[in-house]
Amino acid sequence: MNTGFYKDLDTNFEQALEMAEKEFSHIELLEMLKNGNIPEKQIAALKLKTLNNKEEAEILISNLTGCDGKIREAVALKINQLLNQNKDFVEFFTQAEVFAQASIDINGNICRLVIDSAEILNSNQEFASKYSSQIIKLINETFIELDKFIYRDKKYVINKQLFKLYWCLEALKYYADSIPLKTLFPIIDKASKEREYTIREKAAQILVKLDNPEFDSLKELLKNDENYYVRKIFES
């Protein structure tokens, strides 16, 4: 048994509890987000109340990927809270590549929070253009990977790609109406014919938002899908 691992967990938990009861200045919270350990960054993100400029937003966003899951989830939650609290903060968030990567985090809670934030950030044209391009890139890469798999491949490897595709399509739902037809149609066409029904369901959720008659054949296909949850999208 790795006793050091559990000791670290206990230490971090105790430190987080101690910090949760303290008050910190705005500057102190930003400093912890820049240079703190796991509990310091986690608590700093949760206690942060506002952002004064783009530089402060970048400090927060720098902890959205590439660090411990507890930090990532706290940061994803705080970004979502701040954007819902004050739409003026939208102009501070232009790091679309980071948001795109966080949209396919291994933690589904983080994916949901980040994509909900990305929906709000759609009003920022610079962000929207870069984010949608990154999401499309990730979707196309995932399709390529799925096409490589054969029956003997391990299920968890396939499921990892399906997980990424699911969340990318969820993100695309809020940007689809601004994406050119020649780019969007092949994605929705392929997703509509994917064996995994949750992917077809996401395709259906996008299709119901589109008025272009070019998509009518795909709508008809999914209206008659074998899966009840896919068909139900068109009944609501």
mmCIF file of C-alpha atoms in Angstrom:
data_model
loop_
_atom_site.group_PDB
_atom_site.id
_atom_site.type_symbol
_atom_site.label_atom_id
_atom_site.label_comp_id
_atom_site.label_asym_id
_atom_site.label_seq_id
_atom_site.Cartn_x
_atom_site.Cartn_y
_atom_site.Cartn_z
ATOM 1 C CA MET A 1 0.000 0.000 0.000
ATOM 2 C CA ASN A 2 1.248 3.480 -0.913
ATOM 3 C CA THR A 3 0.952 5.161 2.495
ATOM 4 C CA GLY A 4 2.548 8.345 1.132
ATOM 5 C CA PHE A 5 -0.315 8.792 -1.316
ATOM 6 C CA TYR A 6 -2.950 8.604 1.424
ATOM 7 C CA LYS A 7 -0.913 10.864 3.682
ATOM 8 C CA ASP A 8 -0.833 13.487 0.922
ATOM 9 C CA LEU A 9 -4.602 13.180 0.518
ATOM 10 C CA ASP A 10 -5.137 13.724 4.235
ATOM 11 C CA THR A 11 -2.761 16.690 4.257
ATOM 12 C CA ASN A 12 -4.459 18.314 1.263
ATOM 13 C CA PHE A 13 -7.908 17.752 2.740
ATOM 14 C CA GLU A 14 -6.933 19.257 6.076
ATOM 15 C CA GLN A 15 -5.334 22.245 4.367
ATOM 16 C CA ALA A 16 -8.421 22.781 2.213
ATOM 17 C CA LEU A 17 -10.666 22.737 5.286
ATOM 18 C CA GLU A 18 -8.435 25.214 7.086
ATOM 19 C CA MET A 19 -8.311 27.560 4.081
ATOM 20 C CA ALA A 20 -12.076 27.361 3.520
ATOM 21 C CA GLU A 21 -12.598 29.071 6.879
ATOM 22 C CA LYS A 22 -10.202 31.941 6.150
ATOM 23 C CA GLU A 23 -10.749 35.168 4.255
ATOM 24 C CA PHE A 24 -8.293 36.209 1.552
ATOM 25 C CA SER A 25 -7.847 39.391 -0.425
ATOM 26 C CA HIS A 26 -8.411 39.407 -4.180
ATOM 27 C CA ILE A 27 -4.640 39.722 -4.749
ATOM 28 C CA GLU A 28 -3.932 36.794 -2.432
ATOM 29 C CA LEU A 29 -6.416 34.592 -4.295
ATOM 30 C CA LEU A 30 -4.805 35.432 -7.638
ATOM 31 C CA GLU A 31 -1.366 34.692 -6.224
ATOM 32 C CA MET A 32 -2.545 31.280 -5.005
ATOM 33 C CA LEU A 33 -4.021 30.562 -8.439
ATOM 34 C CA LYS A 34 -0.616 31.334 -9.955
ATOM 35 C CA ASN A 35 1.714 29.586 -7.530
ATOM 36 C CA GLY A 36 -0.328 27.576 -5.036
ATOM 37 C CA ASN A 37 -0.517 23.834 -4.427
ATOM 38 C CA ILE A 38 -3.629 21.725 -5.138
ATOM 39 C CA PRO A 39 -5.820 22.786 -2.170
ATOM 40 C CA GLU A 40 -4.651 26.415 -2.417
ATOM 41 C CA LYS A 41 -5.607 26.670 -6.098
ATOM 42 C CA GLN A 42 -8.878 24.835 -5.532
ATOM 43 C CA ILE A 43 -9.972 27.074 -2.656
ATOM 44 C CA ALA A 44 -8.712 30.215 -4.406
ATOM 45 C CA ALA A 45 -10.852 29.445 -7.446
ATOM 46 C CA LEU A 46 -13.927 28.800 -5.327
ATOM 47 C CA LYS A 47 -13.442 31.985 -3.248
ATOM 48 C CA LEU A 48 -12.731 34.306 -6.196
ATOM 49 C CA LYS A 49 -15.589 36.815 -6.492
ATOM 50 C CA THR A 50 -14.746 38.925 -9.530
ATOM 51 C CA LEU A 51 -12.337 39.669 -12.364
ATOM 52 C CA ASN A 52 -10.950 43.120 -13.094
ATOM 53 C CA ASN A 53 -9.321 42.528 -16.473
ATOM 54 C CA LYS A 54 -8.269 39.998 -19.096
ATOM 55 C CA GLU A 55 -4.964 39.295 -17.329
ATOM 56 C CA GLU A 56 -6.773 38.109 -14.204
ATOM 57 C CA ALA A 57 -9.048 35.933 -16.350
ATOM 58 C CA GLU A 58 -5.970 34.356 -17.917
ATOM 59 C CA ILE A 59 -4.631 33.440 -14.471
ATOM 60 C CA LEU A 60 -7.898 31.643 -13.739
ATOM 61 C CA ILE A 61 -8.063 29.939 -17.144
ATOM 62 C CA SER A 62 -4.462 28.726 -16.871
ATOM 63 C CA ASN A 63 -5.773 26.225 -14.310
ATOM 64 C CA LEU A 64 -8.561 24.856 -16.526
ATOM 65 C CA THR A 65 -6.338 22.209 -18.134
ATOM 66 C CA GLY A 66 -3.138 20.337 -17.305
ATOM 67 C CA CYS A 67 -3.568 20.213 -13.534
ATOM 68 C CA ASP A 68 -5.298 18.172 -10.830
ATOM 69 C CA GLY A 69 -8.979 17.382 -11.419
ATOM 70 C CA LYS A 70 -10.098 19.130 -8.222
ATOM 71 C CA ILE A 71 -8.543 22.352 -9.485
ATOM 72 C CA ARG A 72 -9.976 21.963 -12.983
ATOM 73 C CA GLU A 73 -13.493 21.417 -11.680
ATOM 74 C CA ALA A 74 -13.301 24.365 -9.263
ATOM 75 C CA VAL A 75 -12.044 26.631 -12.051
ATOM 76 C CA ALA A 76 -14.698 25.417 -14.513
ATOM 77 C CA LEU A 77 -17.377 26.107 -11.902
ATOM 78 C CA LYS A 78 -16.032 29.568 -11.097
ATOM 79 C CA ILE A 79 -15.797 30.619 -14.759
ATOM 80 C CA ASN A 80 -19.405 29.527 -15.265
ATOM 81 C CA GLN A 81 -20.536 31.406 -12.159
ATOM 82 C CA LEU A 82 -18.709 34.584 -13.153
ATOM 83 C CA LEU A 83 -20.125 34.586 -16.692
ATOM 84 C CA ASN A 84 -23.642 34.055 -15.390
ATOM 85 C CA GLN A 85 -23.098 36.740 -12.777
ATOM 86 C CA ASN A 86 -21.823 39.413 -15.163
ATOM 87 C CA LYS A 87 -21.982 39.231 -18.961
ATOM 88 C CA ASP A 88 -19.367 42.002 -19.156
ATOM 89 C CA PHE A 89 -16.782 39.357 -18.239
ATOM 90 C CA VAL A 90 -17.290 37.808 -21.694
ATOM 91 C CA GLU A 91 -14.707 40.177 -23.183
ATOM 92 C CA PHE A 92 -12.034 38.785 -20.838
ATOM 93 C CA PHE A 93 -12.284 35.244 -22.236
ATOM 94 C CA THR A 94 -10.621 34.716 -25.623
ATOM 95 C CA GLN A 95 -8.607 31.552 -24.921
ATOM 96 C CA ALA A 96 -10.730 29.373 -27.204
ATOM 97 C CA GLU A 97 -8.153 26.597 -27.579
ATOM 98 C CA VAL A 98 -8.063 26.032 -23.818
ATOM 99 C CA PHE A 99 -11.855 25.977 -23.635
ATOM 100 C CA ALA A 100 -12.025 23.474 -26.500
ATOM 101 C CA GLN A 101 -9.615 21.105 -24.740
ATOM 102 C CA ALA A 102 -11.505 21.514 -21.460
ATOM 103 C CA SER A 103 -14.733 20.666 -23.310
ATOM 104 C CA ILE A 104 -13.456 17.090 -23.661
ATOM 105 C CA ASP A 105 -12.077 16.724 -20.133
ATOM 106 C CA ILE A 106 -12.194 13.186 -18.713
ATOM 107 C CA ASN A 107 -14.574 14.558 -16.062
ATOM 108 C CA GLY A 108 -18.045 14.987 -17.542
ATOM 109 C CA ASN A 109 -18.944 17.626 -14.931
ATOM 110 C CA ILE A 110 -16.113 19.792 -16.238
ATOM 111 C CA CYS A 111 -17.232 19.250 -19.841
ATOM 112 C CA ARG A 112 -20.751 20.393 -18.970
ATOM 113 C CA LEU A 113 -19.606 23.489 -17.070
ATOM 114 C CA VAL A 114 -17.156 24.538 -19.792
ATOM 115 C CA ILE A 115 -19.663 24.045 -22.605
ATOM 116 C CA ASP A 116 -22.305 25.976 -20.680
ATOM 117 C CA SER A 117 -19.759 28.792 -20.404
ATOM 118 C CA ALA A 118 -18.918 28.500 -24.100
ATOM 119 C CA GLU A 119 -22.608 29.008 -24.898
ATOM 120 C CA ILE A 120 -22.460 32.379 -23.110
ATOM 121 C CA LEU A 121 -19.153 33.215 -24.795
ATOM 122 C CA ASN A 122 -20.769 32.745 -28.208
ATOM 123 C CA SER A 123 -21.501 36.487 -28.079
ATOM 124 C CA ASN A 124 -17.740 37.147 -28.218
ATOM 125 C CA GLN A 125 -17.023 36.934 -31.955
ATOM 126 C CA GLU A 126 -13.297 36.354 -31.560
ATOM 127 C CA PHE A 127 -13.891 33.519 -29.116
ATOM 128 C CA ALA A 128 -16.781 32.019 -31.095
ATOM 129 C CA SER A 129 -14.809 31.793 -34.337
ATOM 130 C CA LYS A 130 -11.774 30.146 -32.733
ATOM 131 C CA TYR A 131 -13.762 27.853 -30.433
ATOM 132 C CA SER A 132 -16.042 26.486 -33.147
ATOM 133 C CA SER A 133 -13.025 25.860 -35.394
ATOM 134 C CA GLN A 134 -11.282 23.938 -32.616
ATOM 135 C CA ILE A 135 -14.406 21.884 -31.865
ATOM 136 C CA ILE A 136 -14.814 21.004 -35.556
ATOM 137 C CA LYS A 137 -11.152 19.986 -35.687
ATOM 138 C CA LEU A 138 -11.615 17.717 -32.654
ATOM 139 C CA ILE A 139 -14.756 16.170 -34.139
ATOM 140 C CA ASN A 140 -13.060 15.364 -37.431
ATOM 141 C CA GLU A 141 -10.049 13.897 -35.627
ATOM 142 C CA THR A 142 -12.380 11.711 -33.570
ATOM 143 C CA PHE A 143 -14.172 10.433 -36.666
ATOM 144 C CA ILE A 144 -10.803 9.498 -38.157
ATOM 145 C CA GLU A 145 -9.880 7.578 -35.010
ATOM 146 C CA LEU A 146 -13.242 5.784 -34.887
ATOM 147 C CA ASP A 147 -12.873 4.733 -38.531
ATOM 148 C CA LYS A 148 -9.565 3.049 -37.664
ATOM 149 C CA PHE A 149 -11.058 0.761 -35.027
ATOM 150 C CA ILE A 150 -11.886 -2.852 -35.691
ATOM 151 C CA TYR A 151 -13.998 -5.311 -33.711
ATOM 152 C CA ARG A 152 -11.022 -6.607 -31.724
ATOM 153 C CA ASP A 153 -10.120 -3.178 -30.339
ATOM 154 C CA LYS A 154 -10.691 -2.735 -26.639
ATOM 155 C CA LYS A 155 -14.078 -1.212 -25.827
ATOM 156 C CA TYR A 156 -12.653 1.413 -23.470
ATOM 157 C CA VAL A 157 -10.488 2.783 -26.304
ATOM 158 C CA ILE A 158 -13.537 3.175 -28.527
ATOM 159 C CA ASN A 159 -15.592 4.629 -25.680
ATOM 160 C CA LYS A 160 -12.923 7.257 -25.059
ATOM 161 C CA GLN A 161 -13.352 8.548 -28.607
ATOM 162 C CA LEU A 162 -17.158 8.375 -28.371
ATOM 163 C CA PHE A 163 -16.981 10.356 -25.115
ATOM 164 C CA LYS A 164 -14.998 13.088 -26.884
ATOM 165 C CA LEU A 165 -17.377 13.085 -29.849
ATOM 166 C CA TYR A 166 -20.424 13.307 -27.570
ATOM 167 C CA TRP A 167 -19.183 16.431 -25.803
ATOM 168 C CA CYS A 168 -17.909 18.057 -29.001
ATOM 169 C CA LEU A 169 -21.344 17.635 -30.574
ATOM 170 C CA GLU A 170 -22.908 19.060 -27.406
ATOM 171 C CA ALA A 171 -20.675 22.119 -27.834
ATOM 172 C CA LEU A 172 -21.418 22.318 -31.559
ATOM 173 C CA LYS A 173 -25.141 22.537 -30.767
ATOM 174 C CA TYR A 174 -24.676 26.165 -29.687
ATOM 175 C CA TYR A 175 -22.590 27.165 -32.709
ATOM 176 C CA ALA A 176 -24.096 25.129 -35.566
ATOM 177 C CA ASP A 177 -26.158 27.922 -37.097
ATOM 178 C CA SER A 178 -23.018 29.981 -37.793
ATOM 179 C CA ILE A 179 -20.985 27.170 -39.397
ATOM 180 C CA PRO A 180 -20.899 26.924 -43.228
ATOM 181 C CA LEU A 181 -23.022 24.155 -44.728
ATOM 182 C CA LYS A 182 -20.082 22.499 -46.482
ATOM 183 C CA THR A 183 -18.349 22.115 -43.104
ATOM 184 C CA LEU A 184 -21.355 21.240 -40.982
ATOM 185 C CA PHE A 185 -23.222 18.796 -43.234
ATOM 186 C CA PRO A 186 -20.519 16.053 -43.345
ATOM 187 C CA ILE A 187 -20.278 16.154 -39.545
ATOM 188 C CA ILE A 188 -24.019 15.842 -38.943
ATOM 189 C CA ASP A 189 -24.343 13.242 -41.699
ATOM 190 C CA LYS A 190 -21.683 11.042 -40.118
ATOM 191 C CA ALA A 191 -22.996 11.562 -36.583
ATOM 192 C CA SER A 192 -26.528 10.685 -37.727
ATOM 193 C CA LYS A 193 -25.286 7.286 -38.890
ATOM 194 C CA GLU A 194 -23.069 6.455 -35.910
ATOM 195 C CA ARG A 195 -23.874 3.110 -34.253
ATOM 196 C CA GLU A 196 -23.850 4.588 -30.740
ATOM 197 C CA TYR A 197 -27.331 6.048 -30.170
ATOM 198 C CA THR A 198 -26.114 8.847 -27.855
ATOM 199 C CA ILE A 199 -24.178 10.294 -30.801
ATOM 200 C CA ARG A 200 -27.254 10.094 -33.050
ATOM 201 C CA GLU A 201 -29.202 11.785 -30.260
ATOM 202 C CA LYS A 202 -26.719 14.684 -30.248
ATOM 203 C CA ALA A 203 -27.033 14.920 -34.047
ATOM 204 C CA ALA A 204 -30.807 15.115 -33.656
ATOM 205 C CA GLN A 205 -30.484 17.904 -31.069
ATOM 206 C CA ILE A 206 -28.456 19.912 -33.579
ATOM 207 C CA LEU A 207 -30.792 19.161 -36.486
ATOM 208 C CA VAL A 208 -33.907 20.460 -34.723
ATOM 209 C CA LYS A 209 -32.189 23.851 -34.476
ATOM 210 C CA LEU A 210 -31.448 24.041 -38.219
ATOM 211 C CA ASP A 211 -33.941 25.381 -40.793
ATOM 212 C CA ASN A 212 -31.892 24.668 -43.912
ATOM 213 C CA PRO A 213 -33.765 22.184 -46.186
ATOM 214 C CA GLU A 214 -30.409 20.572 -46.988
ATOM 215 C CA PHE A 215 -30.765 18.776 -43.654
ATOM 216 C CA ASP A 216 -34.303 17.488 -44.260
ATOM 217 C CA SER A 217 -33.177 14.014 -45.308
ATOM 218 C CA LEU A 218 -31.121 13.606 -42.127
ATOM 219 C CA LYS A 219 -34.018 14.848 -40.010
ATOM 220 C CA GLU A 220 -36.291 12.283 -41.652
ATOM 221 C CA LEU A 221 -33.714 9.567 -41.040
ATOM 222 C CA LEU A 222 -33.515 10.287 -37.315
ATOM 223 C CA LYS A 223 -37.246 10.854 -36.937
ATOM 224 C CA ASN A 224 -37.523 7.165 -37.793
ATOM 225 C CA ASP A 225 -34.509 6.042 -35.775
ATOM 226 C CA GLU A 226 -34.687 2.673 -34.024
ATOM 227 C CA ASN A 227 -33.943 4.345 -30.683
ATOM 228 C CA TYR A 228 -36.769 6.012 -28.774
ATOM 229 C CA TYR A 229 -34.575 8.786 -27.290
ATOM 230 C CA VAL A 230 -33.382 9.833 -30.741
ATOM 231 C CA ARG A 231 -36.927 9.912 -32.160
ATOM 232 C CA LYS A 232 -38.203 11.813 -29.131
ATOM 233 C CA ILE A 233 -35.994 14.828 -29.938
ATOM 234 C CA PHE A 234 -38.292 15.661 -32.850
ATOM 235 C CA GLU A 235 -41.475 15.259 -30.798
ATOM 236 C CA SER A 236 -40.695 17.922 -28.196
#
